Tab-separated table of C-alpha atoms and ligand atoms in Angstrom:
chain	number	residue	atom	x	y	z
A	377	MET	CA	20.224	3.010	-54.154
A	378	SER	CA	21.729	6.625	-54.865
A	379	ASN	CA	25.023	7.848	-55.203
A	380	SER	CA	25.693	9.173	-51.228
A	381	SER	CA	27.184	6.508	-49.079
A	382	LYS	CA	23.966	6.417	-47.080
A	383	PRO	CA	21.548	3.771	-48.356
A	384	SER	CA	18.417	6.166	-49.572
A	385	LEU	CA	14.583	5.418	-47.960
A	386	LEU	CA	11.146	6.799	-48.638
A	387	ILE	CA	9.425	7.842	-45.542
A	388	ALA	CA	5.925	6.944	-47.606
A	389	ARG	CA	3.438	9.152	-44.500
A	390	ALA	CA	4.387	11.704	-42.792
A	391	ILE	CA	6.190	10.831	-38.961
A	392	PHE	CA	7.757	12.088	-36.109
A	393	PRO	CA	9.982	14.469	-36.457
A	394	GLU	CA	12.601	12.969	-33.908
A	395	VAL	CA	12.437	9.768	-35.580
A	396	ILE	CA	13.408	11.512	-38.739
A	397	ALA	CA	16.458	13.002	-36.770
A	398	ARG	CA	17.310	9.412	-35.617
A	399	LEU	CA	17.007	7.549	-39.451
A	400	GLN	CA	19.080	10.391	-40.444
A	401	ASN	CA	21.662	9.211	-39.294
A	402	ASN	CA	21.856	6.401	-41.382
A	403	PHE	CA	19.686	6.897	-44.005
A	404	THR	CA	19.393	9.856	-46.942
A	405	LEU	CA	15.474	10.715	-46.997
A	406	GLU	CA	12.696	11.730	-49.118
A	407	LEU	CA	9.876	12.396	-47.204
A	408	ASN	CA	6.403	13.523	-47.270
A	409	GLN	CA	5.308	15.447	-43.881
A	410	GLU	CA	2.617	17.071	-46.181
A	411	ASP	CA	1.006	13.782	-45.738
A	412	CYS	CA	-0.311	13.035	-49.387
A	413	ILE	CA	-1.357	10.096	-49.932
A	414	PHE	CA	0.607	9.243	-52.970
A	415	SER	CA	-1.398	6.244	-56.082
A	416	PRO	CA	0.444	3.412	-57.124
A	417	THR	CA	2.124	5.086	-59.773
A	418	GLU	CA	3.412	7.703	-57.984
A	419	LEU	CA	5.039	5.616	-54.904
A	420	ALA	CA	6.832	2.980	-57.798
A	421	GLN	CA	8.290	6.781	-58.880
A	422	ARG	CA	9.224	7.730	-55.332
A	423	LEU	CA	10.818	4.563	-54.649
A	424	GLN	CA	13.176	3.996	-57.846
A	425	GLY	CA	16.594	4.109	-56.158
A	426	LYS	CA	15.682	2.930	-52.670
A	427	PHE	CA	16.704	0.497	-50.271
A	428	GLY	CA	14.280	0.926	-48.216
A	429	MET	CA	10.483	2.467	-47.496
A	430	LEU	CA	8.994	3.341	-44.145
A	431	CYS	CA	4.682	2.951	-44.073
A	432	THR	CA	1.443	2.056	-42.798
A	433	SER	CA	-1.177	0.037	-43.016
A	434	SER	CA	-2.378	1.684	-46.366
A	435	ALA	CA	0.302	1.562	-48.547
A	436	ARG	CA	-0.520	-1.758	-50.923
A	437	ILE	CA	2.656	-3.459	-51.466
A	438	ASP	CA	2.110	-5.990	-54.034
A	439	ALA	CA	3.683	-7.720	-57.371
A	440	THR	CA	3.127	-4.856	-59.400
A	441	LEU	CA	5.048	-2.528	-57.458
A	442	LEU	CA	7.798	-4.525	-56.392
A	443	ALA	CA	8.333	-5.496	-60.018
A	444	ALA	CA	8.779	-1.602	-60.754
A	445	CYS	CA	10.433	-1.197	-57.803
A	446	PRO	CA	13.802	-3.598	-58.496
A	447	GLU	CA	16.003	-1.836	-55.744
A	448	LEU	CA	13.703	-1.742	-53.208
A	449	ARG	CA	15.033	-4.613	-49.984
A	450	ILE	CA	13.086	-3.454	-46.962
A	451	VAL	CA	9.007	-2.594	-46.638
A	452	SER	CA	8.847	-1.207	-43.072
A	453	SER	CA	5.049	-1.155	-41.941
A	454	ILE	CA	4.414	1.076	-38.186
A	455	ALA	CA	1.394	-1.465	-37.924
A	456	VAL	CA	0.924	-4.522	-36.454
A	457	GLY	CA	-1.329	-5.461	-39.476
A	458	TYR	CA	0.029	-6.257	-42.473
A	459	ASP	CA	-2.454	-7.218	-45.017
A	460	ASN	CA	-1.548	-4.315	-46.983
A	461	ILE	CA	1.546	-6.298	-47.581
A	462	ASP	CA	1.346	-9.793	-50.454
A	463	LEU	CA	4.401	-11.601	-48.136
A	464	HIS	CA	4.216	-13.901	-51.011
A	465	ALA	CA	5.553	-10.955	-53.679
A	466	CYS	CA	7.665	-9.814	-51.402
A	467	GLN	CA	9.490	-13.336	-50.643
A	468	HIS	CA	9.497	-13.641	-54.765
A	469	PHE	CA	11.056	-10.619	-55.090
A	470	GLY	CA	13.459	-10.259	-52.135
A	471	VAL	CA	12.121	-7.546	-50.184
A	472	MET	CA	12.418	-7.608	-46.861
A	473	ALA	CA	8.614	-7.159	-44.951
A	474	THR	CA	8.449	-6.015	-41.325
A	475	ASN	CA	5.796	-4.890	-39.389
A	476	ALA	CA	5.340	-3.483	-35.463
A	477	PRO	CA	3.814	-5.695	-33.110
A	478	ASP	CA	3.692	-5.510	-29.260
A	479	VAL	CA	4.391	-1.884	-28.871
A	480	LEU	CA	0.333	-1.220	-29.109
A	481	SER	CA	-1.889	-3.717	-28.078
A	482	GLU	CA	-2.481	-1.991	-24.164
A	483	THR	CA	-3.508	0.878	-25.625
A	484	THR	CA	-5.372	-1.108	-28.218
A	485	ALA	CA	-7.295	-3.011	-25.543
A	486	ASP	CA	-7.574	0.551	-24.251
A	487	TYR	CA	-9.834	1.529	-26.770
A	488	ALA	CA	-11.630	-1.493	-27.559
A	489	TRP	CA	-13.189	-0.939	-24.114
A	490	ALA	CA	-13.826	2.190	-24.796
A	491	LEU	CA	-15.578	1.952	-27.448
A	492	LEU	CA	-17.751	-1.172	-25.900
A	493	MET	CA	-18.611	0.991	-23.092
A	494	ALA	CA	-19.509	3.674	-25.800
A	495	ALA	CA	-21.548	1.812	-27.531
A	496	ALA	CA	-23.076	-0.464	-24.745
A	497	ARG	CA	-24.143	2.533	-22.716
A	498	ARG	CA	-25.030	4.686	-25.416
A	499	VAL	CA	-22.566	7.808	-24.749
A	500	THR	CA	-22.255	8.938	-27.973
A	501	GLU	CA	-25.895	9.266	-28.281
A	502	ALA	CA	-26.784	10.599	-25.227
A	503	GLU	CA	-24.012	13.739	-25.851
A	504	HIS	CA	-25.452	13.762	-29.234
A	505	PHE	CA	-28.966	14.599	-28.316
A	506	LEU	CA	-27.737	17.286	-25.570
A	507	ARG	CA	-25.171	19.113	-27.728
A	508	ALA	CA	-28.784	19.520	-30.047
A	509	GLY	CA	-30.255	21.022	-27.269
A	510	GLN	CA	-32.885	18.092	-26.911
A	511	TRP	CA	-32.487	18.146	-23.092
A	512	GLN	CA	-35.468	18.494	-21.169
A	513	LYS	CA	-35.800	16.825	-18.459
A	514	TRP	CA	-34.656	13.448	-16.248
A	515	SER	CA	-36.985	10.309	-16.778
A	516	TYR	CA	-36.153	6.572	-15.450
A	517	ASP	CA	-35.480	5.687	-18.468
A	518	PHE	CA	-33.610	8.112	-20.364
A	519	PHE	CA	-31.114	6.005	-22.303
A	520	LEU	CA	-31.279	2.975	-20.924
A	521	GLY	CA	-28.278	0.844	-22.077
A	522	ALA	CA	-27.065	-2.844	-21.725
A	523	GLU	CA	-25.231	-3.854	-18.190
A	524	ILE	CA	-21.660	-4.209	-18.633
A	525	HIS	CA	-20.322	-5.753	-15.474
A	526	GLY	CA	-21.285	-9.219	-14.192
A	527	THR	CA	-21.684	-10.283	-18.120
A	528	CYS	CA	-19.763	-12.489	-20.954
A	529	LEU	CA	-17.315	-10.831	-22.753
A	530	GLY	CA	-16.432	-12.915	-26.016
A	531	ILE	CA	-13.613	-11.808	-28.043
A	532	LEU	CA	-12.879	-13.539	-31.815
A	533	GLY	CA	-8.910	-13.745	-32.268
A	534	MET	CA	-6.822	-14.450	-28.999
A	535	GLY	CA	-3.503	-12.920	-29.632
A	536	ARG	CA	-1.830	-10.074	-28.104
A	537	ILE	CA	-4.800	-7.527	-28.070
A	538	GLY	CA	-7.389	-10.592	-27.227
A	539	GLN	CA	-5.393	-11.733	-24.614
A	540	ALA	CA	-4.838	-7.768	-23.731
A	541	ILE	CA	-8.756	-7.148	-23.546
A	542	ALA	CA	-9.541	-10.330	-21.989
A	543	ARG	CA	-7.163	-8.824	-19.014
A	544	ARG	CA	-9.189	-5.898	-18.508
A	545	ALA	CA	-12.471	-7.570	-17.568
A	546	SER	CA	-11.433	-8.627	-14.863
A	547	GLY	CA	-12.180	-5.034	-13.500
A	548	PHE	CA	-16.008	-5.433	-14.405
A	549	GLY	CA	-16.155	-9.196	-12.824
A	550	MET	CA	-17.125	-10.616	-16.567
A	551	ARG	CA	-16.800	-14.465	-17.722
A	552	VAL	CA	-14.484	-14.433	-20.728
A	553	ILE	CA	-14.813	-16.993	-23.633
A	554	TYR	CA	-12.949	-17.187	-26.127
A	555	HIS	CA	-12.769	-18.411	-30.100
A	556	ASN	CA	-8.910	-18.405	-32.019
A	557	ARG	CA	-7.005	-20.292	-34.187
A	558	GLN	CA	-5.654	-21.779	-31.682
A	559	ARG	CA	-6.728	-22.563	-28.483
A	560	LEU	CA	-4.366	-20.694	-25.519
A	561	THR	CA	-2.413	-22.807	-23.313
A	562	PRO	CA	-3.801	-23.313	-19.705
A	563	GLU	CA	-1.308	-21.030	-18.238
A	564	GLN	CA	-2.393	-18.092	-20.890
A	565	GLU	CA	-5.720	-18.418	-20.286
A	566	ALA	CA	-5.293	-18.255	-16.336
A	567	ALA	CA	-3.228	-15.163	-17.379
A	568	ALA	CA	-6.298	-13.629	-19.950
A	569	HIS	CA	-8.689	-13.504	-16.527
A	570	GLY	CA	-9.589	-17.433	-17.457
A	571	ALA	CA	-10.741	-17.329	-20.310
A	572	SER	CA	-12.441	-20.229	-21.864
A	573	TYR	CA	-12.023	-21.185	-25.136
A	574	VAL	CA	-15.977	-22.236	-27.007
A	575	GLU	CA	-16.208	-23.140	-30.953
A	576	LYS	CA	-17.115	-19.537	-33.112
A	577	GLU	CA	-21.045	-20.423	-32.931
A	578	ARG	CA	-21.395	-20.737	-29.090
A	579	LEU	CA	-18.843	-17.605	-29.033
A	580	LEU	CA	-22.086	-15.557	-30.667
A	581	GLN	CA	-24.699	-16.977	-29.282
A	582	GLU	CA	-23.610	-16.612	-25.379
A	583	ALA	CA	-21.511	-13.495	-26.049
A	584	ASP	CA	-23.842	-10.155	-24.417
A	585	HIS	CA	-20.606	-8.159	-25.520
A	586	LEU	CA	-18.143	-9.763	-28.496
A	587	MET	CA	-14.845	-7.917	-29.631
A	588	LEU	CA	-13.299	-8.527	-32.982
A	589	ALA	CA	-8.915	-8.501	-32.552
A	590	LEU	CA	-7.822	-10.710	-35.343
A	591	PRO	CA	-5.596	-10.480	-37.886
A	592	TYR	CA	-7.514	-9.668	-41.602
A	593	SER	CA	-6.903	-12.558	-44.403
A	594	PRO	CA	-9.090	-13.649	-46.983
A	595	GLU	CA	-9.941	-16.506	-44.850
A	596	VAL	CA	-11.706	-14.604	-42.029
A	597	HIS	CA	-13.577	-12.317	-45.133
A	598	HIS	CA	-17.183	-11.387	-43.851
A	599	ILE	CA	-16.034	-14.167	-40.903
A	600	ILE	CA	-19.175	-11.853	-38.512
A	601	GLY	CA	-21.981	-11.724	-41.926
A	602	ALA	CA	-25.404	-11.788	-41.867
A	603	PRO	CA	-26.125	-15.825	-40.205
A	604	GLU	CA	-23.736	-14.650	-37.799
A	605	LEU	CA	-25.518	-11.686	-36.654
A	606	ALA	CA	-28.275	-14.245	-36.783
A	607	LEU	CA	-26.856	-15.829	-33.558
A	608	MET	CA	-26.051	-13.274	-31.319
A	609	LYS	CA	-28.401	-11.925	-28.445
A	610	PRO	CA	-30.211	-9.277	-29.909
A	611	SER	CA	-29.414	-7.014	-26.910
A	612	ALA	CA	-25.556	-7.913	-27.420
A	613	THR	CA	-22.689	-5.141	-28.401
A	614	LEU	CA	-20.210	-6.063	-31.274
A	615	CYS	CA	-17.286	-4.206	-31.797
A	616	ASN	CA	-14.338	-4.554	-34.014
A	617	ILE	CA	-10.829	-2.635	-33.587
A	618	ALA	CA	-9.484	-5.432	-36.009
A	619	ARG	CA	-9.899	-4.926	-39.713
A	620	GLY	CA	-12.655	-3.953	-41.770
A	621	GLY	CA	-13.631	-6.728	-43.813
A	622	ILE	CA	-14.065	-8.497	-41.336
A	623	VAL	CA	-17.280	-7.619	-40.869
A	624	ASP	CA	-20.059	-7.620	-43.703
A	625	ASP	CA	-20.974	-3.966	-42.803
A	626	THR	CA	-24.197	-4.417	-45.031
A	627	ALA	CA	-25.578	-6.965	-42.809
A	628	LEU	CA	-24.199	-5.213	-39.684
A	629	ILE	CA	-25.926	-2.029	-40.432
A	630	ALA	CA	-29.529	-4.286	-41.655
A	631	ALA	CA	-29.420	-6.435	-37.884
A	632	LEU	CA	-28.382	-2.395	-35.921
A	633	ARG	CA	-31.330	-0.894	-37.933
A	634	GLU	CA	-33.833	-3.709	-37.559
A	635	GLY	CA	-32.904	-4.126	-33.466
A	636	ARG	CA	-31.653	-7.837	-34.513
A	637	LEU	CA	-28.737	-6.452	-32.632
A	638	ALA	CA	-28.834	-3.480	-29.849
A	639	ALA	CA	-25.216	-1.763	-30.718
A	640	ALA	CA	-21.767	-1.597	-32.324
A	641	GLY	CA	-18.591	0.261	-31.809
A	642	LEU	CA	-16.193	-0.028	-34.972
A	643	ASP	CA	-12.399	1.612	-35.487
A	644	VAL	CA	-12.872	0.211	-39.084
A	645	PHE	CA	-14.429	-0.053	-41.821
A	646	GLU	CA	-14.926	-2.050	-44.981
A	647	ASN	CA	-13.230	0.669	-48.098
A	648	GLU	CA	-12.263	2.921	-44.818
A	649	PRO	CA	-11.959	5.916	-45.029
A	650	ARG	CA	-15.514	5.779	-47.108
A	651	LEU	CA	-17.091	4.050	-44.729
A	652	ASN	CA	-20.963	3.067	-46.077
A	653	PRO	CA	-22.517	5.836	-45.326
A	654	ASP	CA	-25.436	4.602	-43.960
A	655	PHE	CA	-23.594	3.669	-40.480
A	656	LEU	CA	-23.898	7.301	-39.704
A	657	GLN	CA	-27.718	7.659	-40.180
A	658	LEU	CA	-27.832	4.874	-37.623
A	659	LYS	CA	-27.641	6.341	-33.132
A	660	ASN	CA	-27.538	2.776	-32.510
A	661	VAL	CA	-23.431	2.684	-33.556
A	662	VAL	CA	-20.040	4.084	-31.917
A	663	LEU	CA	-18.250	5.467	-34.934
A	664	SER	CA	-14.144	6.512	-35.055
A	665	PRO	CA	-12.004	6.909	-37.813
A	666	HIS	CA	-9.185	4.299	-36.916
A	667	ILE	CA	-7.861	5.231	-33.824
A	668	ALA	CA	-7.486	2.391	-31.654
A	669	SER	CA	-3.502	2.778	-31.370
A	670	ALA	CA	-4.031	6.470	-31.367
A	671	THR	CA	-1.886	7.893	-27.733
A	672	ARG	CA	1.796	9.434	-28.617
A	673	GLN	CA	3.355	7.385	-26.381
A	674	THR	CA	1.794	4.483	-28.657
A	675	ARG	CA	2.375	5.813	-31.944
A	676	LEU	CA	5.820	6.826	-31.673
A	677	ALA	CA	6.749	3.431	-30.174
A	678	MET	CA	5.276	2.054	-33.516
A	679	VAL	CA	7.064	4.421	-35.946
A	680	ASN	CA	10.558	3.689	-33.546
A	681	THR	CA	10.267	0.090	-34.003
A	682	ALA	CA	9.684	0.652	-38.014
A	683	ALA	CA	12.878	2.793	-37.720
A	684	ASN	CA	14.562	-0.349	-36.001
A	685	ASN	CA	13.759	-2.585	-38.442
A	686	LEU	CA	15.049	-0.654	-40.887
A	687	ILE	CA	18.233	0.257	-39.089
A	688	ALA	CA	18.658	-3.063	-38.762
A	689	ALA	CA	18.518	-3.944	-42.472
A	690	ALA	CA	20.961	-1.313	-43.292
A	691	ARG	CA	23.074	-2.616	-40.747
A	692	GLY	CA	23.139	-5.878	-42.830
A	693	GLU	CA	21.234	-7.466	-39.273
A	694	ARG	CA	18.374	-9.319	-39.477
A	695	PRO	CA	15.054	-6.403	-38.574
A	696	PRO	CA	13.726	-7.725	-35.177
A	697	GLN	CA	10.517	-7.888	-36.457
A	698	LEU	CA	11.303	-9.714	-39.910
A	699	LEU	CA	7.494	-11.233	-41.433
A	700	VAL	CA	9.827	-12.371	-44.229
A	701	VAL	CA	12.922	-12.530	-46.111
B	2032	LIG	C1	-2.578	-1.769	-36.650
B	2032	LIG	O1	-1.272	-1.772	-36.149
B	2032	LIG	O2	-2.653	-2.606	-37.882
B	2032	LIG	C2	-3.532	-0.287	-36.565
B	2032	LIG	O3	-4.506	-1.014	-36.980
B	2032	LIG	C3	-2.491	0.872	-37.192
B	2032	LIG	O4	-3.184	0.045	-38.739
């Protein structure tokens, strides 16, 4: 801890000024409003003497970092996904880890639908065509896409975000099927537009459009690979708003290129932000840079959730979104 009476925090990435003002009441802050990406060595250096850190899902929090930062007591991420944080290492070093669930579920579900509709109805492909000055005449078979209303929506991963995606299917008169580690209760299924639980294989075979909304862990690495893509309808759309690594991007690129899958909408990628450049050559994929939760209101709520966790820890209270002590 620093010599000041307030504990010290590293705010590892740029954040909203109003949250900085809140945190300044409780902490001495080291800011990074230039939004530099620190190397692991630089991060460890900046964490010397710090009580806590506010970070995003791009910071790797592992045993090497924690061993080098003995005074660190809390790592507070503004993300719901915490695959970047080694919880066992946090436990071992006595460092609290917190995340920011709930506040982004509805906004992320909205965006999942934006991606699905853009990919299935070829919105960005058609816009690129128009912007390139290629529009000469209207034709009956111009950019024919896939029907959305009245079709079958499949959801892999039926947590808060998956259920929010399912609820939105009611407006499109869709049948919803899902697969999840744990089956929902009948009440939860009813609230999720009557979603029915199916085995993964059936989900892949029956869905006209498949949404991926499961958290990443090594157990689900490439859970959608070549064998799974081969089970899907060639007319299907695949959307990933969850995490890179859930999908085998090389296998997906091959399926899209060879017409074994009609379209994809992707907000997350393996090795992002350095995604596989072959995606850029494909017309039948809508690509976005990990922005599913990106509205001002939601991002502010995420950063405030992370701040609440830090303030509680500094007061000796249990942080509301504690993952591990
Ligand atoms: C999350 O909250 O996990 C989003 O993907 C942003 O990282």
